[in-house]
Coordinates of C-alpha atoms in Angstrom, one line a residue:
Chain A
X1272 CA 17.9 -8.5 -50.5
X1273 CA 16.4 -10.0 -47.0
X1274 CA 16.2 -6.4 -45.4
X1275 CA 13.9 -3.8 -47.2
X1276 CA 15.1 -0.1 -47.6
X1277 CA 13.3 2.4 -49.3
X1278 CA 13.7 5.5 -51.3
X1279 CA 10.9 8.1 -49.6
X1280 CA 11.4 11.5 -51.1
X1281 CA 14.2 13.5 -53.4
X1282 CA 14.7 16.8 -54.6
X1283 CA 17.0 17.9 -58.2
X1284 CA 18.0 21.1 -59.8
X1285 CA 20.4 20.6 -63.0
X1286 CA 21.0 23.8 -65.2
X1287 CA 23.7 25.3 -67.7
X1288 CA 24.4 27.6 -64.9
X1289 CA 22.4 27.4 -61.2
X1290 CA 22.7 31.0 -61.2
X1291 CA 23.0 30.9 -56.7
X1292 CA 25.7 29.8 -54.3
X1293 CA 26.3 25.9 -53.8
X1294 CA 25.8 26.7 -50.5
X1295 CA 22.3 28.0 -51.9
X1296 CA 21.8 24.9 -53.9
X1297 CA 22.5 22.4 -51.4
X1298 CA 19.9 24.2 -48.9
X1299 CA 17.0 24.9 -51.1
X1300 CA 17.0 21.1 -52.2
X1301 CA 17.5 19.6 -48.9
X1302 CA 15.3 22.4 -47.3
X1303 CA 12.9 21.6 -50.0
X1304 CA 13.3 17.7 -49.2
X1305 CA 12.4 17.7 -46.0
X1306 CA 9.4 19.6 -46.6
X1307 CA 7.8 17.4 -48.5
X1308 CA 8.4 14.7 -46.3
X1309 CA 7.5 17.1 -43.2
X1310 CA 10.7 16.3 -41.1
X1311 CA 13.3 18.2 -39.4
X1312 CA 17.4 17.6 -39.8
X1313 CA 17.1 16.0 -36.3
X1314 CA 14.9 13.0 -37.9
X1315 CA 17.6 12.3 -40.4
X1316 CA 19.6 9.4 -38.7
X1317 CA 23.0 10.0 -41.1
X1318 CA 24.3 12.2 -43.5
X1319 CA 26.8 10.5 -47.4
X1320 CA 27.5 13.4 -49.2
X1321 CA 28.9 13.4 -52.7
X1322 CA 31.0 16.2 -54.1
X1323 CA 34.4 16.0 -55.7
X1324 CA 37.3 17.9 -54.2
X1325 CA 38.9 18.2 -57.4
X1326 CA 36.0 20.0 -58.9
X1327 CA 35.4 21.9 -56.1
X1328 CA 39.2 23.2 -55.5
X1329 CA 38.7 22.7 -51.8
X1330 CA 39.8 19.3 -50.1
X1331 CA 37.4 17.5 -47.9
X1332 CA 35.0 19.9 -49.5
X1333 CA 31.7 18.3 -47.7
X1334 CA 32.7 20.1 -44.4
X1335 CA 31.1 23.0 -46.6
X1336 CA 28.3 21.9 -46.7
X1337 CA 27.4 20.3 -43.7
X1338 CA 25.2 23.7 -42.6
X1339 CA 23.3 23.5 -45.4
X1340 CA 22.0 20.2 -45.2
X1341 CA 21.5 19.8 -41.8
X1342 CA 24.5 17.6 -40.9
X1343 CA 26.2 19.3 -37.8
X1344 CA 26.5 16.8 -35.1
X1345 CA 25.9 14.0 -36.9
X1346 CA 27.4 10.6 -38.5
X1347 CA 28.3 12.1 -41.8
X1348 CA 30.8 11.2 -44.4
X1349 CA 31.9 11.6 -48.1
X1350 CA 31.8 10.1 -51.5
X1351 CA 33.8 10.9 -54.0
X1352 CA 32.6 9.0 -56.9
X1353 CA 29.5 8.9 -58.6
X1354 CA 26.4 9.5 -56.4
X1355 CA 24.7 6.2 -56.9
X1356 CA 28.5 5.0 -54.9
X1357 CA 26.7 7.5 -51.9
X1358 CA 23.2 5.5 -52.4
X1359 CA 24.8 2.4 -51.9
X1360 CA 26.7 4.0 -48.5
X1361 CA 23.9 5.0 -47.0
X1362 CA 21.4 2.0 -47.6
X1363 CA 24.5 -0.5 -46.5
X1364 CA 24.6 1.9 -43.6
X1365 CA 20.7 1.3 -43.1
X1366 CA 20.7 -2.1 -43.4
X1367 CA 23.4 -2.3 -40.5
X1368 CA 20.5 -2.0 -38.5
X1369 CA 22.0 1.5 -36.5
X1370 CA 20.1 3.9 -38.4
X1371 CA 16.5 4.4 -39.8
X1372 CA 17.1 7.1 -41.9
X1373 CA 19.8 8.3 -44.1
X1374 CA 20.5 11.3 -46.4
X1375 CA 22.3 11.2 -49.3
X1376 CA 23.3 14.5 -50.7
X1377 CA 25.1 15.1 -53.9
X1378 CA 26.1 18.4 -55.6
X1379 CA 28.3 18.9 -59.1
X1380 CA 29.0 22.4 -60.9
X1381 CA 30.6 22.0 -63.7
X1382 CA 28.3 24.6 -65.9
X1383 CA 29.8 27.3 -63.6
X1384 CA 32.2 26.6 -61.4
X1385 CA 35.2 24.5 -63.4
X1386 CA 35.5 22.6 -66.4
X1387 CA 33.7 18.8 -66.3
X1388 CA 37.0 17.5 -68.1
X1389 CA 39.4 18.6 -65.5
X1390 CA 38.1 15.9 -63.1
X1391 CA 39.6 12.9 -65.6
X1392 CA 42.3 15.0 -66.9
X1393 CA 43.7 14.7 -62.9
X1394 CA 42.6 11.3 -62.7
X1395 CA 45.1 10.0 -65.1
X1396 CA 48.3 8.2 -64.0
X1397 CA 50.8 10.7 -63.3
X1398 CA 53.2 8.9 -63.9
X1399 CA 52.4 7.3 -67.8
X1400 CA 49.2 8.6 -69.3
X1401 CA 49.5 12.4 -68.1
X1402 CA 53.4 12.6 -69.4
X1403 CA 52.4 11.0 -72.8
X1404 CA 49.9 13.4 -73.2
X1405 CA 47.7 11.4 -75.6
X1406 CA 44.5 10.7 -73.6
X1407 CA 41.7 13.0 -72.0
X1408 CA 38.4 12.2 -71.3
X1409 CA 36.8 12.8 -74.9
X1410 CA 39.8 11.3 -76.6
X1411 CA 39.1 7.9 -74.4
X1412 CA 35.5 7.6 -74.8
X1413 CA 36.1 8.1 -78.9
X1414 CA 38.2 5.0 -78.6
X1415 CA 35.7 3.3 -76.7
X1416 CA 32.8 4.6 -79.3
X1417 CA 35.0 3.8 -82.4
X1418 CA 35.9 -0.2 -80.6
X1419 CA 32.0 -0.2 -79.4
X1420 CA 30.8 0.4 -83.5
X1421 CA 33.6 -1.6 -84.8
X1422 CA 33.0 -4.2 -82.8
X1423 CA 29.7 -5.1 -83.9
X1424 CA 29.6 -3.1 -87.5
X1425 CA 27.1 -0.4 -86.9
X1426 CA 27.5 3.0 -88.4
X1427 CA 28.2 6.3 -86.7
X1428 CA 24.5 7.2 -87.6
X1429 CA 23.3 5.1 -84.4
X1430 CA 25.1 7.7 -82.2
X1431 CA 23.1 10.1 -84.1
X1432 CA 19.8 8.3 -83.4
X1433 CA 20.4 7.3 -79.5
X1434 CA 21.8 11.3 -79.4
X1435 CA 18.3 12.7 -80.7
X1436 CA 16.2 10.4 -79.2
X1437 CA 17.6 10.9 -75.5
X1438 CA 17.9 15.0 -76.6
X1439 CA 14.2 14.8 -77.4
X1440 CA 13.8 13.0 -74.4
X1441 CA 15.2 15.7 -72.3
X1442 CA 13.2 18.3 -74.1
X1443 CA 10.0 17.3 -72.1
X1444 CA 11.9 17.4 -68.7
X1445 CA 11.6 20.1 -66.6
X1446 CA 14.5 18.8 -64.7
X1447 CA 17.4 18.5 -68.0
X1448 CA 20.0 21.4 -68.1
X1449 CA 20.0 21.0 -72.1
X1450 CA 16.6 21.3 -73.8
X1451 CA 16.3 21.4 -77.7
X1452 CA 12.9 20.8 -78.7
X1453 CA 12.2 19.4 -81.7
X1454 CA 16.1 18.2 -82.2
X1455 CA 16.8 15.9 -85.3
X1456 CA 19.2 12.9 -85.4
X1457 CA 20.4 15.0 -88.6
X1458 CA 21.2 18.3 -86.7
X1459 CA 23.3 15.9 -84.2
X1460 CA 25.6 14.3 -87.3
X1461 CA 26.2 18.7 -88.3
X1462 CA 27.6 19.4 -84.6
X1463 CA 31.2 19.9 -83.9
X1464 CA 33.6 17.1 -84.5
X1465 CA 35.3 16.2 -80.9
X1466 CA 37.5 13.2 -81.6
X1467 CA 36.1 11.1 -83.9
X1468 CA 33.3 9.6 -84.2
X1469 CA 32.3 12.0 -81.3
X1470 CA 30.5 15.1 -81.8
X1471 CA 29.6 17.6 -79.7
X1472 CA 25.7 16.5 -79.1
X1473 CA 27.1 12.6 -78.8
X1474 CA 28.9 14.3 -75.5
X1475 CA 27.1 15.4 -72.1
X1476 CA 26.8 18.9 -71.7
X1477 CA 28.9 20.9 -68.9
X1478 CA 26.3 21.3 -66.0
X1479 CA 25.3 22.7 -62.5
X1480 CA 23.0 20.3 -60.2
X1481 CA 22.3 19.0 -57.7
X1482 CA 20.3 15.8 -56.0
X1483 CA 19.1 15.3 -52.0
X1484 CA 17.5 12.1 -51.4
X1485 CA 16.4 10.3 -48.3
X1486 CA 16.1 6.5 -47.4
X1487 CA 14.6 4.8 -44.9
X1488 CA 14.2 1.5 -43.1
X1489 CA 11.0 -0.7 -44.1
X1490 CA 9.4 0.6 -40.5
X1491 CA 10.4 4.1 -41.2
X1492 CA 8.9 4.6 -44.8
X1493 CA 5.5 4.0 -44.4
X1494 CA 5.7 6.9 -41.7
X1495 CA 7.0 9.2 -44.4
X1496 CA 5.7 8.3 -47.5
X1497 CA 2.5 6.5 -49.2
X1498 CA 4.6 5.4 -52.6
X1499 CA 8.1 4.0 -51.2
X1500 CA 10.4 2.8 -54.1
X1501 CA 12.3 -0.3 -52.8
X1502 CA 15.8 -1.2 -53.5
X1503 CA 15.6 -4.8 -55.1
X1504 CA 19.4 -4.8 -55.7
X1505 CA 22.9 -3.1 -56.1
X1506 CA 26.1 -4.4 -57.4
X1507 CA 29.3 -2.6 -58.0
X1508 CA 32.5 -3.4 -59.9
X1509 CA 35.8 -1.8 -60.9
X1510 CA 37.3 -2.8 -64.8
X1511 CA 40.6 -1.9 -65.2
X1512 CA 42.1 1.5 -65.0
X1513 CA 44.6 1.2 -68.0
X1514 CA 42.4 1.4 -71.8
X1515 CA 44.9 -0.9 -73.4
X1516 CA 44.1 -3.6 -71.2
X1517 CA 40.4 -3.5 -71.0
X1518 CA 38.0 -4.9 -74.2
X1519 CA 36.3 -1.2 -74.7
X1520 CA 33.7 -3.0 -77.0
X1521 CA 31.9 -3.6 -74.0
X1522 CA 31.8 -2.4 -70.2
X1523 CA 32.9 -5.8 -67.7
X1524 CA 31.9 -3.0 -65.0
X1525 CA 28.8 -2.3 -66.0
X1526 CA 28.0 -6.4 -67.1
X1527 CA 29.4 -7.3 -63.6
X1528 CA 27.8 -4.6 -61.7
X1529 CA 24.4 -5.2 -63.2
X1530 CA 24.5 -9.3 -62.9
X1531 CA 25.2 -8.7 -58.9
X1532 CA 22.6 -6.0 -58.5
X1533 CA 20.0 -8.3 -61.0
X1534 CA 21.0 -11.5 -58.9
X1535 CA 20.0 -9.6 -55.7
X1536 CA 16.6 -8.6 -56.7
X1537 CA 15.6 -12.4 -58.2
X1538 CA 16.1 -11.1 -61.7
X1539 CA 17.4 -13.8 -64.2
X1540 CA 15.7 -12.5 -67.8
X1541 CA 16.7 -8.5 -67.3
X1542 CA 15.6 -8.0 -71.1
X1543 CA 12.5 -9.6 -70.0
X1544 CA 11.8 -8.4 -66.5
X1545 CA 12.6 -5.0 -66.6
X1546 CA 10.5 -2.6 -67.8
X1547 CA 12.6 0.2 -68.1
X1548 CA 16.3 1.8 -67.3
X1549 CA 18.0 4.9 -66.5
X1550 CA 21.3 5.0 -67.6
X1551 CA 24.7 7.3 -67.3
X1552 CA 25.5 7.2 -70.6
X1553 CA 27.6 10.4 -70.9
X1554 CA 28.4 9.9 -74.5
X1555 CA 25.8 8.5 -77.3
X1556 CA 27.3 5.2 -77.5
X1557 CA 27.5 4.2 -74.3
X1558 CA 23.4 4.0 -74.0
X1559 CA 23.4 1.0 -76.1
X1560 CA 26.8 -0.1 -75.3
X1561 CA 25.8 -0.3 -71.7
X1562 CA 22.1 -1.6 -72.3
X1563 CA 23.9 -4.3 -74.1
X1564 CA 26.4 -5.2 -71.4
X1565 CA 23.8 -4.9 -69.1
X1566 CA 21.2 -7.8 -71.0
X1567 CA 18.9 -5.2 -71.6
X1568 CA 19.6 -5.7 -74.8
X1569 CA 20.2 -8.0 -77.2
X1570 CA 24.0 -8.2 -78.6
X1571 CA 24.7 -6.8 -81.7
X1572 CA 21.0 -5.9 -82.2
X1573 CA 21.5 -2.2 -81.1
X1574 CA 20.6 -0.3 -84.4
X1575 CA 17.5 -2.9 -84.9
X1576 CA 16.2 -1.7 -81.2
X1577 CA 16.3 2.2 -81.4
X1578 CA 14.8 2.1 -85.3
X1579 CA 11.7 -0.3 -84.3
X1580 CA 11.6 2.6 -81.6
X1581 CA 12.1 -0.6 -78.4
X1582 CA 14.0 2.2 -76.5
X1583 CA 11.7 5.5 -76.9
X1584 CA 9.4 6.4 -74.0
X1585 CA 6.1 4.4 -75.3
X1586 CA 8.8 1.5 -76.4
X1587 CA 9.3 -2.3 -75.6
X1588 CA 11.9 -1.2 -73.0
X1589 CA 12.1 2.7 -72.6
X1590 CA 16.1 3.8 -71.8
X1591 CA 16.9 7.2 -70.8
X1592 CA 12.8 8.2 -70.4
X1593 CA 14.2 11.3 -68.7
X1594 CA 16.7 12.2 -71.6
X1595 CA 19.9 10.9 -69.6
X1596 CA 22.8 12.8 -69.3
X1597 CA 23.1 14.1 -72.6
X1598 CA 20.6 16.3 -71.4
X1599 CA 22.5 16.9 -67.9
X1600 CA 25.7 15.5 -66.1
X1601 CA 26.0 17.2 -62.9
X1602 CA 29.4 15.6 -61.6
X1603 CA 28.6 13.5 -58.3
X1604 CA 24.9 13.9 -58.7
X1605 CA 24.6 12.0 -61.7
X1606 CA 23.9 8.9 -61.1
X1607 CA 21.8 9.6 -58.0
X1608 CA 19.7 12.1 -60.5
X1609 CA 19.0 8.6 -62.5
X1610 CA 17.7 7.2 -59.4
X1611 CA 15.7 10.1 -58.8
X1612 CA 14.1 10.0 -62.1
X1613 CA 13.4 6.7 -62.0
X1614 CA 11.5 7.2 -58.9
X1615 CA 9.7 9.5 -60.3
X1616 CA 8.3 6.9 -63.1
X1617 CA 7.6 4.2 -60.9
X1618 CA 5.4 6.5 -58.9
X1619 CA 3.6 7.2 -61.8
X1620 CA 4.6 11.0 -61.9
X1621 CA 7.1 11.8 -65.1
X1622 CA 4.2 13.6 -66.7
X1623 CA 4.7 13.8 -70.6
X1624 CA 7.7 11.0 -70.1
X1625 CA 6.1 9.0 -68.2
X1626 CA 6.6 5.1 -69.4
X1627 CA 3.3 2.6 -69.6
X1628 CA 4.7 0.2 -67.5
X1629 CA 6.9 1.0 -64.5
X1630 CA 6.9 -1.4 -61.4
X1631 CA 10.8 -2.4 -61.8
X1632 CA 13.6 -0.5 -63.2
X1633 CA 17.6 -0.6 -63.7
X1634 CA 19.6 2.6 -62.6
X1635 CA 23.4 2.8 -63.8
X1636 CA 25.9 4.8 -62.5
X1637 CA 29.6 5.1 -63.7
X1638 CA 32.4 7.2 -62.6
X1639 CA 35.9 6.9 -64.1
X1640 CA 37.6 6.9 -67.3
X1641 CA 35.2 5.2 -69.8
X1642 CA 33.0 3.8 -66.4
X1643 CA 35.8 2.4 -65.5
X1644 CA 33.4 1.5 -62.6
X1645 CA 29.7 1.0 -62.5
X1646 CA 27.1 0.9 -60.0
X1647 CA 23.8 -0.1 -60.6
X1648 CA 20.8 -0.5 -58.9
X1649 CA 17.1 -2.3 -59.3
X1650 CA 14.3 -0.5 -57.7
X1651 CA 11.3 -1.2 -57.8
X1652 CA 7.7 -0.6 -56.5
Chain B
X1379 CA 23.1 39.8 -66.4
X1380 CA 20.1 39.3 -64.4
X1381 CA 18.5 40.6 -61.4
X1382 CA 19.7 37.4 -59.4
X1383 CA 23.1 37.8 -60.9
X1384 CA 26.1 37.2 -58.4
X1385 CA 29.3 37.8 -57.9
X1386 CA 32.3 35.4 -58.4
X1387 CA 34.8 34.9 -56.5
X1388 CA 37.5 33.1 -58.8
X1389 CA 40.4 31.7 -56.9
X1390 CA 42.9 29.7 -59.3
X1391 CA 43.6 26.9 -57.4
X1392 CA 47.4 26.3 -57.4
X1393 CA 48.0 23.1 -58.7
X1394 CA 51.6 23.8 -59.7
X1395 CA 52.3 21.8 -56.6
X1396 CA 55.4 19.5 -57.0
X1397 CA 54.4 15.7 -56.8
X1398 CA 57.4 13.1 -56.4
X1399 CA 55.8 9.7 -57.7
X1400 CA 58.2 7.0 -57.3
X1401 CA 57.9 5.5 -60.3
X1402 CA 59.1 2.2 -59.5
X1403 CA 62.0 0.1 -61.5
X1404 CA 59.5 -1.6 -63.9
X1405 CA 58.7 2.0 -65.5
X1406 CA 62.3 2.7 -65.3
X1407 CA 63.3 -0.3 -67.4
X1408 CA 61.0 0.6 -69.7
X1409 CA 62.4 4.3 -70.2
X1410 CA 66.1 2.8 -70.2
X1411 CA 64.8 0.3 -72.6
X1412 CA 64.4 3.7 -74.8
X1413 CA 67.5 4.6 -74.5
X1414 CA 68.3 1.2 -76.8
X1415 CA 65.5 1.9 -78.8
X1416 CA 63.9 -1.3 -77.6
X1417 CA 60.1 -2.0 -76.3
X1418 CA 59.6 -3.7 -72.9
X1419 CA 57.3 -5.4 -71.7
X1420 CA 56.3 -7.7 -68.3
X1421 CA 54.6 -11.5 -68.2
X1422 CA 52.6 -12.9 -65.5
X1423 CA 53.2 -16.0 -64.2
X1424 CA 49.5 -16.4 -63.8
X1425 CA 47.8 -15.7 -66.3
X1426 CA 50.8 -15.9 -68.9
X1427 CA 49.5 -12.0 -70.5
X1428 CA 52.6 -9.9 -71.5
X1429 CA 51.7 -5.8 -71.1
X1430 CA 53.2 -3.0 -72.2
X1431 CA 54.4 -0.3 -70.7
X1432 CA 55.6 -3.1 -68.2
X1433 CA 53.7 -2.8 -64.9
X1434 CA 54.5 -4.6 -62.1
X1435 CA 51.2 -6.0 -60.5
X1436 CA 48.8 -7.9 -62.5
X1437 CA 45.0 -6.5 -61.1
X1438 CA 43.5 -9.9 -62.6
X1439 CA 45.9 -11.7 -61.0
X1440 CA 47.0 -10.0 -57.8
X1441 CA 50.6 -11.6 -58.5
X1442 CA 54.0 -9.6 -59.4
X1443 CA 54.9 -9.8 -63.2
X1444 CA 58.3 -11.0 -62.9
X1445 CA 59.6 -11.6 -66.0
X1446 CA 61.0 -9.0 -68.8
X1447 CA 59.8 -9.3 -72.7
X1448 CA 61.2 -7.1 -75.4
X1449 CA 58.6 -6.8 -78.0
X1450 CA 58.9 -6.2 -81.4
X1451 CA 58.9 -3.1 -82.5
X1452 CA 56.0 -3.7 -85.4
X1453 CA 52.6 -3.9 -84.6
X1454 CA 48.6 -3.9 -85.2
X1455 CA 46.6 -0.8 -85.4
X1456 CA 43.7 -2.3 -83.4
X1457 CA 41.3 1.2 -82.6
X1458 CA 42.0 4.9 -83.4
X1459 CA 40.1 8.3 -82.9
X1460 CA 41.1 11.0 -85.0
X1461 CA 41.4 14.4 -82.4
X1462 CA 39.9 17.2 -83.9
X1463 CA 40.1 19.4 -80.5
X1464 CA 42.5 19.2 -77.7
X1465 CA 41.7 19.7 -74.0
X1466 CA 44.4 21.4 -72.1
X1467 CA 43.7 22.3 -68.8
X1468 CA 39.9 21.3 -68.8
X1469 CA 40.1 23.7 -71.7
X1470 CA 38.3 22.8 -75.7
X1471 CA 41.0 23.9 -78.0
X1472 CA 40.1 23.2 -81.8
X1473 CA 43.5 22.0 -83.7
X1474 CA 44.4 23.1 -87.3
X1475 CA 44.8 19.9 -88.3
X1476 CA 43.1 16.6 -87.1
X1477 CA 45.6 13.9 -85.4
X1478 CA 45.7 10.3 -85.1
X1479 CA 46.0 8.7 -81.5
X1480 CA 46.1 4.8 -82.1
X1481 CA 45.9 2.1 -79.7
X1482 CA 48.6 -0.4 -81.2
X1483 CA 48.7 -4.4 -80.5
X1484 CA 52.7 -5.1 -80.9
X1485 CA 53.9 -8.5 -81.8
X1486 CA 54.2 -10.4 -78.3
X1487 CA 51.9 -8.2 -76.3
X1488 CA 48.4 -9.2 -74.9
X1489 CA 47.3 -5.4 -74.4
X1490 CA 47.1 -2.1 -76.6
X1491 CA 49.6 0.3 -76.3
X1492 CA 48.6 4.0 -77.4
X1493 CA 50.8 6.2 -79.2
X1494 CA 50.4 8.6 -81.8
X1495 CA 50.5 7.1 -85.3
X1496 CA 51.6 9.7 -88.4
X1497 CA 52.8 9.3 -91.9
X1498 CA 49.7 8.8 -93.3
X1499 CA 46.3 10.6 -94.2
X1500 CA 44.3 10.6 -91.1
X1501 CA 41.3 9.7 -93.4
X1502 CA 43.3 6.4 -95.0
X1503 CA 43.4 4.8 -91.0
X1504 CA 42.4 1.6 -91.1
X1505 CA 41.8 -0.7 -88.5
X1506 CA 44.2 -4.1 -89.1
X1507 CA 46.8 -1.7 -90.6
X1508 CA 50.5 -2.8 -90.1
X1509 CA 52.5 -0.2 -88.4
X1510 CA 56.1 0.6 -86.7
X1511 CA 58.0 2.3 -84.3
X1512 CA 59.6 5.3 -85.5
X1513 CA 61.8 6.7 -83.0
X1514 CA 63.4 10.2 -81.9
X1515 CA 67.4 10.7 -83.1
X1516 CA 68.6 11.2 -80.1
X1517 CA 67.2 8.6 -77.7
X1518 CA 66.9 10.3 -73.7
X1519 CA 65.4 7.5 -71.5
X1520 CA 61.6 9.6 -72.2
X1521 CA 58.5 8.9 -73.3
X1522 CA 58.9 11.1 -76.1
X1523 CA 61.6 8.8 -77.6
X1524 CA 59.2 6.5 -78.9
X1525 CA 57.9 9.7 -81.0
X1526 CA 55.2 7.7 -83.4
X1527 CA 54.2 5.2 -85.2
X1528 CA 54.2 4.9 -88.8
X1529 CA 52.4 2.2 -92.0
X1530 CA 55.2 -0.6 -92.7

């Protein structure tokens, strides 16, 4: 990209249960952000936020939170997709050249407030796939899990071994709503039985969060922060809605998304020239189904990677160093929390998970049945 | 409850609002198709792929499927799960006994079509299996004609 923008500060909560308002939530982190950086809501040149009116059983539900993150009288608007969809909003609106500065501000309470699953349950055609009653959002991402392992003739085990790897990952993060410390890729194969060959530790937990983060033009950021992390690259793309018509043993949306955002930042060996990735993998497969997709890793290799340890925190190419979001899936802040944490390592600051080697990383976001879309993002130091 | 405990306020949200969805006359050949106990699907003229249910619009191709294709009612069994839970309503419901939702590659077709598949030991699905159609009685123009699908 010709035009520099910058990530300059964030702020994240995920929980089980926030325990405050979102009202609360969406102050204290915004409140919180500007802070640190030392600005007022009047230096803030324009507002995305992401929430999801479905979840939040109010349309238009940003107007709700406009108080509390300082966006009265102001060019804001919504997202309603995955928050790394707002990032991309508010850097394009950057690099139009009319604003400095932009907010992006995403909330999701699904620990609390509703159940995660209702958000695909209403996404489904109304007029086929709701009537027929045969798919929910657990049912497809088995399919997807069970095509995925088929596909290349791995066992069910690996889902055990990404699962307890990202679960132990998340134990060491202050910021993950699920924390088992000392969890075992053994205790993951004796959870619940969803659909196969899903259990309940291959799935994201139900979550509260939330994620404020601010951008700024190259001439802005060195005024508010010594350690910018610049945006190399993004690139988005939609797969098909219907499952039938879509090869599940891989994601085009996340293989697409990731070749636009790689091509932007100058990146032709991603294996090679990435050093690590964040990934929404909200089910165990999807981590190396994705990292695949993505040429992070090689194809049909998966099982060899996560044994010889390539994908652990002190490995070749460290996925999920923040536990992912088996340990936290905030609806709408997802994605953006992803970004967050991978600021957070190319700064240098992800205490005990902090990776050796961080100057450029891969953030994926997905939103939709099975990521039906992905965004992704390169940043970099 | 802690200290910092508060109050909810739980609204239920009334979605029992009534939606009319025009379903368009691709969807209802499809459902009349049931009425004959026969499985239609639509072509492009682009890229030659036949889907079923028929849908209109082809997204890779951006051109109208015009042309009808009765499948055959015999198939593939190209990808299962077997459902162990439910979710109704955003809801986890376990089930007493696991169920198998196939995704099934009919003779003719290009895509998978999903449908429950029964008659069998969910633990003796295989992938590659051969399976039919196994319709309701009394055929009504519904989805629920085409009840299952069954080993050959």
């Amino acid at each position: 990209m010709d035009n520099k923008v910058a990530i300059v500060g964030f702020r994240m909560a995920a929980a089980p249960d926030i325990e405050i308002t979102r009202e609360r939530l969406a102050f204290n982190l915004t409140r919180g952000l500007f802070d640190d950086l030392g600005i007022e809501r009047d230096d803030v040149g324009t507002t995305i936020i992401c929430s999801n009116d479905f979840l939040d059983g109010r349309t238009i539900s940003n107007v709700f939170l406009d108080p509390h993150v300082g966006a009265y009288m102001k060019d804001e608007s919504k997202v309603e997709m995955d928050g790394l969809n707002a990032l991309a909003y508010a850097a394009m609106r950057i690099l139009s050249g009319q604003y400095e500065t932009a907010l992006v501000a995403s909330l999701g309470l699904t620990g609390s407030q509703a159940s995660p699953y209702l958000h695909i349950e209403y996404t489904m055609d109304a007029s086929y796939d709701r009537p027929m009653k045969l798919l929910n959002e657990l049912a497809a991402a088995a399919l997807q899990a069970k095509s995925y392992l088929a596909e290349h003739g791995y066992s069910e085990g690996l889902l055990d071994e990404v699962a307890a790897k990202d679960l132990a990952n998340a134990a060491g993060n202050p910021n993950q709503a699920r924390r088992m410390p000392g969890i075992t890729a053994e205790q993951v194969a004796a959870s619940a039985m969803y659909y196969e060959p899903l259990r309940e530790l291959h799935c994201y937990p139900p979550t509260d969060g939330g994620c404020m983060m601010l951008l700024a033009s190259e001439k802005k950021a060195g005024e508010l922060c010594d350690k910018p992390v610049w945006i190399l690259g993004m690139g988005r793309s939609t797969d098909n809605y219907y499952l039938g018509d879509r090869d599940l043993a891989t994601s085009l949306s996340a293989s697409q998304a990731a070749a636009k955002a790689c091509e932007a930042a100058g990146i032709k060996d991603p294996a090679g020239e990435i050093d690590f990735a964040e990934i929404s993998s909200l089910f165990a497969h999807q981590e190396p189904l994705f990292a695949e997709a993505m040429g992070l890793m090689e194809s049909g290799k998966a099982p060899d990677a996560y044994r010889a340890g390539d994908t652990a925190i002190n490995g070749r190419l460290p996925i999920n160093p923040s536990g992912g979001p088996l340990g936290g899936h905030p609806i709408s802040s997802t994605g953006l929390i992803r970004a967050a944490e991978t600021v957070l390592q190319l700064r240098g600051e992800a205490g005990e998970n902090q990776v050796t080697k961080a100057d450029v990383a891969l953030v994926h976001g997905q939103d939709g049945l099975c990521a039906q879309q992905s965004v992704v993002f390169v940043l970099g130091t | 409850m802690g200290a910092t405990e508060e109050a909810y306020f739980t609204p239920v949200v009334p979605m029992d609002f009534t939606y009319n969805y025009r379903v368009g006359h691709y969807l209802q050949r499809y459902l009349d198709g049931f009425k004959e106990k026969k499985v239609l699907g639509a072509k492009c003229p682009e890229c030659g792929q036949v889907v079923v249910p028929p849908r209109k619009y082809c997204g890779s191709c951006n051109k109208v499927r015009e042309e009808f294709v009765e499948l055959s009612q015999e198939g593939t069994l190209e990808n299962f799960t077997v459902g162990h839970v439910t979710l109704v309503k955003g809801k986890l419901n376990e089930v007493e006994s696991p169920y198998l939702v196939g995704m099934i590659k009919l003779d003719g077709a290009d895509n998978l079509l999903l449908a429950r598949v029964e008659g069998l030991p969910v633990g003796e699905a295989k992938t590659g299996m051969r399976l039919r159609a196994v319709w309701k009685d009394q055929a009504e123009g519904d989805y629920s004609d085409l009840d299952h699908f069954e080993p050959v």
